PDB file of C-alpha atoms in Angstrom:
ATOM      1  CA  MET A   1    -131.936  25.315-290.187  1.00  0.00           C
ATOM      2  CA  LYS A   2    -134.604  26.927-292.373  1.00  0.00           C
ATOM      3  CA  GLU A   3    -132.899  25.541-295.483  1.00  0.00           C
ATOM      4  CA  LYS A   4    -133.130  21.980-294.141  1.00  0.00           C
ATOM      5  CA  TYR A   5    -136.849  22.235-293.453  1.00  0.00           C
ATOM      6  CA  ASP A   6    -137.484  23.956-296.793  1.00  0.00           C
ATOM      7  CA  GLU A   7    -135.734  21.013-298.465  1.00  0.00           C
ATOM      8  CA  ILE A   8    -137.945  18.582-296.587  1.00  0.00           C
ATOM      9  CA  LYS A   9    -141.064  20.405-297.748  1.00  0.00           C
ATOM     10  CA  ALA A  10    -139.772  20.338-301.320  1.00  0.00           C
ATOM     11  CA  LEU A  11    -139.057  16.598-301.191  1.00  0.00           C
ATOM     12  CA  SER A  12    -142.160  15.578-299.287  1.00  0.00           C
ATOM     13  CA  THR A  13    -144.979  14.046-301.313  1.00  0.00           C
ATOM     14  CA  LYS A  14    -146.932  12.374-298.483  1.00  0.00           C
ATOM     15  CA  PRO A  15    -148.070  13.289-294.972  1.00  0.00           C
ATOM     16  CA  ILE A  16    -145.144  13.459-292.571  1.00  0.00           C
ATOM     17  CA  VAL A  17    -144.754  11.299-289.479  1.00  0.00           C
ATOM     18  CA  ALA A  18    -142.250  12.527-286.897  1.00  0.00           C
ATOM     19  CA  THR A  19    -140.691   9.572-285.079  1.00  0.00           C
ATOM     20  CA  PHE A  20    -139.082  10.620-281.801  1.00  0.00           C
ATOM     21  CA  TYR A  21    -136.560   7.977-280.737  1.00  0.00           C
ATOM     22  CA  MET A  22    -136.968   8.516-277.004  1.00  0.00           C
ATOM     23  CA  THR A  23    -134.420   5.947-275.804  1.00  0.00           C
ATOM     24  CA  ALA A  24    -132.548   2.809-276.818  1.00  0.00           C
ATOM     25  CA  ARG A  25    -133.041   1.338-273.341  1.00  0.00           C
ATOM     26  CA  CYS A  26    -135.585  -1.420-272.805  1.00  0.00           C
ATOM     27  CA  ASN A  27    -136.871  -3.446-269.866  1.00  0.00           C
ATOM     28  CA  LEU A  28    -137.158  -6.624-271.962  1.00  0.00           C
ATOM     29  CA  HIS A  29    -134.521  -8.495-273.952  1.00  0.00           C
ATOM     30  CA  CYS A  30    -136.309 -10.046-276.927  1.00  0.00           C
ATOM     31  CA  ASN A  31    -133.350 -11.576-278.701  1.00  0.00           C
ATOM     32  CA  TYR A  32    -134.840 -11.184-282.182  1.00  0.00           C
ATOM     33  CA  CYS A  33    -135.413  -7.423-281.727  1.00  0.00           C
ATOM     34  CA  TYR A  34    -133.664  -5.264-284.322  1.00  0.00           C
ATOM     35  CA  GLU A  35    -133.211  -2.542-281.696  1.00  0.00           C
ATOM     36  CA  LEU A  36    -131.284  -4.894-279.402  1.00  0.00           C
ATOM     37  CA  GLY A  37    -127.737  -3.723-278.781  1.00  0.00           C
ATOM     38  CA  LYS A  38    -128.284  -0.019-279.482  1.00  0.00           C
ATOM     39  CA  THR A  39    -127.412   0.843-275.897  1.00  0.00           C
ATOM     40  CA  THR A  40    -124.890   3.516-276.898  1.00  0.00           C
ATOM     41  CA  VAL A  41    -127.631   5.718-278.330  1.00  0.00           C
ATOM     42  CA  GLN A  42    -128.403   8.585-275.966  1.00  0.00           C
ATOM     43  CA  ASP A  43    -131.857   9.293-274.581  1.00  0.00           C
ATOM     44  CA  LEU A  44    -133.637  12.163-276.252  1.00  0.00           C
ATOM     45  CA  SER A  45    -133.109  15.211-274.027  1.00  0.00           C
ATOM     46  CA  PRO A  46    -135.829  17.698-272.977  1.00  0.00           C
ATOM     47  CA  ASP A  47    -133.980  20.503-274.800  1.00  0.00           C
ATOM     48  CA  ARG A  48    -133.841  18.443-277.999  1.00  0.00           C
ATOM     49  CA  ILE A  49    -137.555  17.659-277.781  1.00  0.00           C
ATOM     50  CA  ILE A  50    -138.616  21.265-277.228  1.00  0.00           C
ATOM     51  CA  GLN A  51    -136.293  22.707-279.870  1.00  0.00           C
ATOM     52  CA  THR A  52    -137.377  20.182-282.489  1.00  0.00           C
ATOM     53  CA  LEU A  53    -141.091  20.774-281.888  1.00  0.00           C
ATOM     54  CA  GLU A  54    -140.580  24.535-282.009  1.00  0.00           C
ATOM     55  CA  ASP A  55    -138.686  24.209-285.297  1.00  0.00           C
ATOM     56  CA  LEU A  56    -141.380  22.002-286.796  1.00  0.00           C
ATOM     57  CA  ASP A  57    -143.960  24.615-285.829  1.00  0.00           C
ATOM     58  CA  ARG A  58    -141.850  27.590-286.926  1.00  0.00           C
ATOM     59  CA  TYR A  59    -141.089  26.168-290.361  1.00  0.00           C
ATOM     60  CA  ALA A  60    -144.641  24.938-290.934  1.00  0.00           C
ATOM     61  CA  ILE A  61    -143.943  21.207-291.127  1.00  0.00           C
ATOM     62  CA  ARG A  62    -147.391  19.650-291.004  1.00  0.00           C
ATOM     63  CA  MET A  63    -147.254  16.385-289.093  1.00  0.00           C
ATOM     64  CA  GLU A  64    -149.817  13.654-289.649  1.00  0.00           C
ATOM     65  CA  ALA A  65    -148.598  11.830-286.542  1.00  0.00           C
ATOM     66  CA  ILE A  66    -146.020  11.847-283.777  1.00  0.00           C
ATOM     67  CA  PHE A  67    -144.538   8.464-282.850  1.00  0.00           C
ATOM     68  CA  LEU A  68    -142.949   7.937-279.427  1.00  0.00           C
ATOM     69  CA  PHE A  69    -140.510   5.146-280.157  1.00  0.00           C
ATOM     70  CA  GLY A  70    -137.620   3.205-278.652  1.00  0.00           C
ATOM     71  CA  GLY A  71    -136.299   1.038-277.016  1.00  0.00           C
ATOM     72  CA  GLU A  72    -139.071   1.368-274.482  1.00  0.00           C
ATOM     73  CA  PRO A  73    -140.226   5.023-274.416  1.00  0.00           C
ATOM     74  CA  THR A  74    -142.094   4.682-271.105  1.00  0.00           C
ATOM     75  CA  LEU A  75    -138.682   4.422-269.416  1.00  0.00           C
ATOM     76  CA  CYS A  76    -138.510   8.134-270.279  1.00  0.00           C
ATOM     77  CA  ALA A  77    -142.056   8.879-269.159  1.00  0.00           C
ATOM     78  CA  ASP A  78    -141.290  12.459-268.087  1.00  0.00           C
ATOM     79  CA  ASN A  79    -139.878  13.246-271.520  1.00  0.00           C
ATOM     80  CA  CYS A  80    -142.870  11.591-273.203  1.00  0.00           C
ATOM     81  CA  LEU A  81    -145.212  13.781-271.166  1.00  0.00           C
ATOM     82  CA  LEU A  82    -143.105  16.855-271.929  1.00  0.00           C
ATOM     83  CA  LEU A  83    -143.352  16.132-275.661  1.00  0.00           C
ATOM     84  CA  LEU A  84    -147.105  15.550-275.529  1.00  0.00           C
ATOM     85  CA  THR A  85    -147.705  18.662-273.422  1.00  0.00           C
ATOM     86  CA  LYS A  86    -145.616  20.831-275.738  1.00  0.00           C
ATOM     87  CA  LEU A  87    -147.384  19.397-278.780  1.00  0.00           C
ATOM     88  CA  GLY A  88    -150.736  20.210-277.203  1.00  0.00           C
ATOM     89  CA  GLN A  89    -149.688  23.855-276.947  1.00  0.00           C
ATOM     90  CA  MET A  90    -149.012  24.090-280.684  1.00  0.00           C
ATOM     91  CA  LYS A  91    -152.167  25.249-282.484  1.00  0.00           C
ATOM     92  CA  LYS A  92    -151.051  23.835-285.838  1.00  0.00           C
ATOM     93  CA  SER A  93    -150.693  20.367-284.309  1.00  0.00           C
ATOM     94  CA  GLN A  94    -154.013  20.015-282.514  1.00  0.00           C
ATOM     95  CA  ASN A  95    -155.124  17.255-284.896  1.00  0.00           C
ATOM     96  CA  THR A  96    -151.788  15.459-285.025  1.00  0.00           C
ATOM     97  CA  ARG A  97    -152.132  11.808-284.095  1.00  0.00           C
ATOM     98  CA  ARG A  98    -150.046  10.804-281.078  1.00  0.00           C
ATOM     99  CA  VAL A  99    -148.862   7.193-280.924  1.00  0.00           C
ATOM    100  CA  LEU A 100    -146.955   5.400-278.167  1.00  0.00           C
ATOM    101  CA  PHE A 101    -145.012   2.252-279.140  1.00  0.00           C
ATOM    102  CA  THR A 102    -144.581   0.162-275.999  1.00  0.00           C
ATOM    103  CA  ASN A 103    -144.214  -3.381-274.692  1.00  0.00           C
ATOM    104  CA  GLY A 104    -146.841  -2.547-272.070  1.00  0.00           C
ATOM    105  CA  MET A 105    -144.752  -3.512-269.070  1.00  0.00           C
ATOM    106  CA  VAL A 106    -144.586  -0.029-267.510  1.00  0.00           C
ATOM    107  CA  ILE A 107    -147.397   2.455-268.212  1.00  0.00           C
ATOM    108  CA  PRO A 108    -147.260   5.458-265.844  1.00  0.00           C
ATOM    109  CA  GLU A 109    -150.600   6.795-264.625  1.00  0.00           C
ATOM    110  CA  GLN A 110    -150.365  10.062-266.558  1.00  0.00           C
ATOM    111  CA  LEU A 111    -149.898   8.179-269.819  1.00  0.00           C
ATOM    112  CA  LEU A 112    -152.714   5.792-268.880  1.00  0.00           C
ATOM    113  CA  ALA A 113    -154.993   8.797-268.417  1.00  0.00           C
ATOM    114  CA  LEU A 114    -154.169  10.077-271.914  1.00  0.00           C
ATOM    115  CA  ILE A 115    -154.751   6.626-273.405  1.00  0.00           C
ATOM    116  CA  SER A 116    -158.099   6.259-271.638  1.00  0.00           C
ATOM    117  CA  LYS A 117    -159.206   9.681-272.945  1.00  0.00           C
ATOM    118  CA  ASN A 118    -158.180   8.731-276.511  1.00  0.00           C
ATOM    119  CA  GLU A 119    -155.558  11.471-276.528  1.00  0.00           C
ATOM    120  CA  LEU A 120    -152.792   8.910-277.064  1.00  0.00           C
ATOM    121  CA  ASP A 121    -152.982   5.885-279.359  1.00  0.00           C
ATOM    122  CA  VAL A 122    -150.988   2.749-278.521  1.00  0.00           C
ATOM    123  CA  PHE A 123    -149.101   0.161-280.535  1.00  0.00           C
ATOM    124  CA  LEU A 124    -148.689  -2.562-277.954  1.00  0.00           C
ATOM    125  CA  SER A 125    -146.014  -5.164-278.707  1.00  0.00           C
ATOM    126  CA  SER A 126    -146.934  -8.749-277.880  1.00  0.00           C
ATOM    127  CA  ASP A 127    -145.243 -12.101-278.331  1.00  0.00           C
ATOM    128  CA  GLY A 128    -148.545 -13.900-277.942  1.00  0.00           C
ATOM    129  CA  PHE A 129    -149.691 -16.482-275.435  1.00  0.00           C
ATOM    130  CA  GLY A 130    -147.834 -19.518-276.789  1.00  0.00           C
ATOM    131  CA  SER A 131    -145.562 -21.472-274.468  1.00  0.00           C
ATOM    132  CA  ALA A 132    -142.751 -21.229-277.022  1.00  0.00           C
ATOM    133  CA  ALA A 133    -142.425 -17.552-276.098  1.00  0.00           C
ATOM    134  CA  LYS A 134    -141.226 -18.408-272.596  1.00  0.00           C
ATOM    135  CA  GLU A 135    -137.550 -18.272-273.466  1.00  0.00           C
ATOM    136  CA  ARG A 136    -137.695 -14.928-275.244  1.00  0.00           C
ATOM    137  CA  TYR A 137    -137.314 -12.673-272.212  1.00  0.00           C
ATOM    138  CA  GLY A 138    -135.051 -11.971-269.296  1.00  0.00           C
ATOM    139  CA  LEU A 139    -138.310 -11.837-267.293  1.00  0.00           C
ATOM    140  CA  ALA A 140    -140.208 -15.062-266.590  1.00  0.00           C
ATOM    141  CA  PHE A 141    -142.913 -15.489-269.227  1.00  0.00           C
ATOM    142  CA  ALA A 142    -145.807 -16.017-266.804  1.00  0.00           C
ATOM    143  CA  GLU A 143    -144.858 -12.879-264.877  1.00  0.00           C
ATOM    144  CA  LYS A 144    -144.430 -10.888-268.070  1.00  0.00           C
ATOM    145  CA  GLN A 145    -147.779 -12.041-269.386  1.00  0.00           C
ATOM    146  CA  SER A 146    -149.540 -11.203-266.126  1.00  0.00           C
ATOM    147  CA  ILE A 147    -148.126  -7.661-266.061  1.00  0.00           C
ATOM    148  CA  PHE A 148    -148.913  -7.148-269.746  1.00  0.00           C
ATOM    149  CA  LEU A 149    -152.556  -8.182-269.417  1.00  0.00           C
ATOM    150  CA  HIS A 150    -153.039  -6.207-266.200  1.00  0.00           C
ATOM    151  CA  ASN A 151    -151.743  -3.047-267.877  1.00  0.00           C
ATOM    152  CA  LEU A 152    -153.835  -3.723-270.966  1.00  0.00           C
ATOM    153  CA  LYS A 153    -156.976  -3.764-268.787  1.00  0.00           C
ATOM    154  CA  GLN A 154    -155.906  -0.461-267.217  1.00  0.00           C
ATOM    155  CA  MET A 155    -155.902   1.108-270.696  1.00  0.00           C
ATOM    156  CA  HIS A 156    -159.639   0.375-271.088  1.00  0.00           C
ATOM    157  CA  PRO A 157    -159.157  -1.397-274.433  1.00  0.00           C
ATOM    158  CA  GLU A 158    -162.896  -1.521-275.109  1.00  0.00           C
ATOM    159  CA  THR A 159    -162.876   2.241-275.757  1.00  0.00           C
ATOM    160  CA  SER A 160    -159.210   3.161-276.310  1.00  0.00           C
ATOM    161  CA  ARG A 161    -157.377   3.132-279.641  1.00  0.00           C
ATOM    162  CA  ILE A 162    -155.022   0.183-279.206  1.00  0.00           C
ATOM    163  CA  THR A 163    -153.287  -1.917-281.848  1.00  0.00           C
ATOM    164  CA  ILE A 164    -151.648  -5.174-280.803  1.00  0.00           C
ATOM    165  CA  SER A 165    -148.410  -5.522-282.718  1.00  0.00           C
ATOM    166  CA  PHE A 166    -146.980  -9.053-282.987  1.00  0.00           C
ATOM    167  CA  ALA A 167    -143.429 -10.029-283.786  1.00  0.00           C
ATOM    168  CA  VAL A 168    -144.039 -13.311-285.593  1.00  0.00           C
ATOM    169  CA  GLY A 169    -141.504 -16.060-286.192  1.00  0.00           C
ATOM    170  CA  LYS A 170    -141.254 -19.811-285.898  1.00  0.00           C
ATOM    171  CA  HIS A 171    -141.775 -19.620-282.115  1.00  0.00           C
ATOM    172  CA  ASN A 172    -145.358 -18.313-282.409  1.00  0.00           C
ATOM    173  CA  ILE A 173    -146.537 -18.589-286.027  1.00  0.00           C
ATOM    174  CA  ASN A 174    -148.736 -21.607-285.173  1.00  0.00           C
ATOM    175  CA  THR A 175    -150.776 -19.674-282.603  1.00  0.00           C
ATOM    176  CA  ILE A 176    -151.022 -16.207-284.162  1.00  0.00           C
ATOM    177  CA  VAL A 177    -154.701 -16.428-285.203  1.00  0.00           C
ATOM    178  CA  HIS A 178    -155.603 -18.026-281.873  1.00  0.00           C
ATOM    179  CA  ASP A 179    -153.813 -15.213-280.001  1.00  0.00           C
ATOM    180  CA  MET A 180    -155.495 -12.460-282.010  1.00  0.00           C
ATOM    181  CA  ASP A 181    -158.857 -14.095-281.381  1.00  0.00           C
ATOM    182  CA  LEU A 182    -158.197 -14.091-277.618  1.00  0.00           C
ATOM    183  CA  PHE A 183    -157.322 -10.392-277.646  1.00  0.00           C
ATOM    184  CA  PHE A 184    -160.462  -9.704-279.679  1.00  0.00           C
ATOM    185  CA  LYS A 185    -162.870 -11.732-277.528  1.00  0.00           C
ATOM    186  CA  ASP A 186    -161.405 -11.042-274.085  1.00  0.00           C
ATOM    187  CA  TYR A 187    -160.211  -7.432-274.513  1.00  0.00           C
ATOM    188  CA  GLN A 188    -162.221  -6.100-277.473  1.00  0.00           C
ATOM    189  CA  ILE A 189    -159.075  -5.348-279.488  1.00  0.00           C
ATOM    190  CA  ARG A 190    -160.018  -4.748-283.125  1.00  0.00           C
ATOM    191  CA  SER A 191    -156.696  -3.683-284.639  1.00  0.00           C
ATOM    192  CA  PHE A 192    -153.633  -5.883-285.184  1.00  0.00           C
ATOM    193  CA  LYS A 193    -150.274  -5.580-286.902  1.00  0.00           C
ATOM    194  CA  VAL A 194    -148.042  -8.531-287.718  1.00  0.00           C
ATOM    195  CA  ASN A 195    -144.334  -7.908-288.134  1.00  0.00           C
ATOM    196  CA  ILE A 196    -142.433 -10.840-289.635  1.00  0.00           C
ATOM    197  CA  ILE A 197    -139.130 -11.708-287.944  1.00  0.00           C
ATOM    198  CA  ARG A 198    -136.479 -12.132-290.608  1.00  0.00           C
ATOM    199  CA  LYS A 199    -133.411 -13.037-288.567  1.00  0.00           C
ATOM    200  CA  ASN A 200    -132.526 -16.532-289.726  1.00  0.00           C
ATOM    201  CA  CYS A 201    -132.658 -18.355-286.396  1.00  0.00           C
ATOM    202  CA  PHE A 202    -136.177 -17.075-285.665  1.00  0.00           C
ATOM    203  CA  ALA A 203    -137.701 -16.830-289.141  1.00  0.00           C
ATOM    204  CA  ALA A 204    -140.618 -19.115-290.015  1.00  0.00           C
ATOM    205  CA  SER A 205    -140.740 -20.798-293.422  1.00  0.00           C
ATOM    206  CA  HIS A 206    -142.324 -18.921-296.326  1.00  0.00           C
ATOM    207  CA  GLU A 207    -144.849 -21.730-296.775  1.00  0.00           C
ATOM    208  CA  LYS A 208    -145.960 -21.583-293.139  1.00  0.00           C
ATOM    209  CA  LEU A 209    -146.202 -17.791-293.226  1.00  0.00           C
ATOM    210  CA  PHE A 210    -148.373 -17.950-296.351  1.00  0.00           C
ATOM    211  CA  ILE A 211    -150.754 -20.488-294.800  1.00  0.00           C
ATOM    212  CA  GLU A 212    -151.142 -18.598-291.515  1.00  0.00           C
ATOM    213  CA  ARG A 213    -151.500 -15.286-293.343  1.00  0.00           C
ATOM    214  CA  GLN A 214    -154.450 -16.657-295.310  1.00  0.00           C
ATOM    215  CA  LYS A 215    -156.050 -17.914-292.084  1.00  0.00           C
ATOM    216  CA  ALA A 216    -155.524 -14.504-290.459  1.00  0.00           C
ATOM    217  CA  ILE A 217    -157.024 -12.604-293.399  1.00  0.00           C
ATOM    218  CA  ILE A 218    -160.138 -14.802-293.370  1.00  0.00           C
ATOM    219  CA  TRP A 219    -160.501 -14.479-289.578  1.00  0.00           C
ATOM    220  CA  ALA A 220    -160.118 -10.688-289.739  1.00  0.00           C
ATOM    221  CA  ALA A 221    -162.699 -10.357-292.514  1.00  0.00           C
ATOM    222  CA  GLN A 222    -165.198 -12.504-290.621  1.00  0.00           C
ATOM    223  CA  ASN A 223    -164.872 -10.373-287.483  1.00  0.00           C
ATOM    224  CA  GLY A 224    -164.481  -6.889-288.961  1.00  0.00           C
ATOM    225  CA  ILE A 225    -160.883  -6.620-287.733  1.00  0.00           C
ATOM    226  CA  GLU A 226    -158.242  -4.216-289.015  1.00  0.00           C
ATOM    227  CA  LEU A 227    -155.215  -6.362-289.885  1.00  0.00           C
ATOM    228  CA  LEU A 228    -151.863  -5.224-291.264  1.00  0.00           C
ATOM    229  CA  TRP A 229    -149.767  -8.272-292.118  1.00  0.00           C
ATOM    230  CA  ASP A 230    -146.112  -7.340-292.569  1.00  0.00           C
ATOM    231  CA  SER A 231    -147.261  -4.057-294.055  1.00  0.00           C
ATOM    232  CA  PRO A 232    -145.136  -0.899-294.214  1.00  0.00           C
ATOM    233  CA  THR A 233    -148.261   1.213-293.696  1.00  0.00           C
ATOM    234  CA  THR A 234    -147.308   2.329-290.193  1.00  0.00           C
ATOM    235  CA  TYR A 235    -143.907   3.562-291.289  1.00  0.00           C
ATOM    236  CA  GLY A 236    -143.408   3.570-295.003  1.00  0.00           C
ATOM    237  CA  SER A 237    -145.620   3.652-298.051  1.00  0.00           C
ATOM    238  CA  GLU A 238    -148.226   6.129-296.838  1.00  0.00           C
ATOM    239  CA  TYR A 239    -145.972   8.520-294.939  1.00  0.00           C
ATOM    240  CA  ASP A 240    -142.780  10.465-295.233  1.00  0.00           C
ATOM    241  CA  ASN A 241    -140.778   9.908-292.063  1.00  0.00           C
ATOM    242  CA  LEU A 242    -138.840  12.473-290.058  1.00  0.00           C
ATOM    243  CA  TYR A 243    -136.639  10.603-287.593  1.00  0.00           C
ATOM    244  CA  ILE A 244    -135.497  12.496-284.495  1.00  0.00           C
ATOM    245  CA  SER A 245    -132.840  11.104-282.167  1.00  0.00           C
ATOM    246  CA  GLN A 246    -130.449  12.832-279.791  1.00  0.00           C
ATOM    247  CA  GLU A 247    -127.661  12.447-282.347  1.00  0.00           C
ATOM    248  CA  LYS A 248    -129.372  13.570-285.561  1.00  0.00           C
ATOM    249  CA  ILE A 249    -132.517  14.339-287.516  1.00  0.00           C
ATOM    250  CA  SER A 250    -133.060  12.504-290.808  1.00  0.00           C
ATOM    251  CA  PHE A 251    -135.720  12.523-293.517  1.00  0.00           C
ATOM    252  CA  GLN A 252    -136.980   9.349-295.193  1.00  0.00           C
ATOM    253  CA  PRO A 253    -139.245   9.628-298.259  1.00  0.00           C
ATOM    254  CA  ALA A 254    -142.413   7.539-298.366  1.00  0.00           C
ATOM    255  CA  GLY A 255    -142.051   3.934-299.479  1.00  0.00           C
ATOM    256  CA  GLN A 256    -138.269   3.916-299.159  1.00  0.00           C
ATOM    257  CA  LEU A 257    -137.725   1.927-295.991  1.00  0.00           C
ATOM    258  CA  GLY A 258    -134.037   1.697-295.227  1.00  0.00           C
ATOM    259  CA  THR A 259    -133.226   4.496-297.694  1.00  0.00           C
ATOM    260  CA  TRP A 260    -132.594   7.902-296.217  1.00  0.00           C
ATOM    261  CA  SER A 261    -132.352  11.174-298.135  1.00  0.00           C
ATOM    262  CA  ASN A 262    -129.379  13.511-297.898  1.00  0.00           C
ATOM    263  CA  VAL A 263    -131.423  15.790-295.643  1.00  0.00           C
ATOM    264  CA  SER A 264    -129.807  14.995-292.318  1.00  0.00           C
ATOM    265  CA  TRP A 265    -128.275  17.107-289.594  1.00  0.00           C
TER     266      TRP A 265
END
């Protein structure tokens, strides 16, 4: 095991983000989602979580951030809390950023408390407010939207560190600036990430994406908004990525999305 982590340290040229793939399960069925269909992937077990964190600490892997990822990680809320508690006990990781990636449909109270105290950052996935999004879910759109906005209020967005992350395609490209403006004015959200859907049946035209991107950049500049438009910043160019699932651990060098090193076990 030591040899694997020594190899990671030798290969690493950027801060390391440890992405814990908590589960492949999800309570929504967005049919453009690249995680859709990964139901055979096992949930991350408590033993795997504890052992991995202890190894990272033992072999002095300095983590810039821990990502709780899925699927929908809040479906494994107990394991999320276990990971965060264990991380809090590790002196070398006191300043490690903790980030929950969630669709916002189920936020247990203990996680809400951490979010409200700024001990847990949130990337909150949204499909926007447009009526064209109605057919994207197994859950009725109006009900989904109501739950989402209720839970967003519970996170105290005016003081918490929340980024709204949009999956943008032809179904919502026309309303993306309008939707961001609503989140900004009604919920004081000042950080947004736009992820472009590239599956053919959902992809917007390059021309339309260019036009709306320019509108979004101007709007963000006028309002002092942090905007990442189809940027690999969260995952790629600024960080090396250590990916932890129940089945394996893999290392991905910075800026090489989709390309994994031979360091895997």
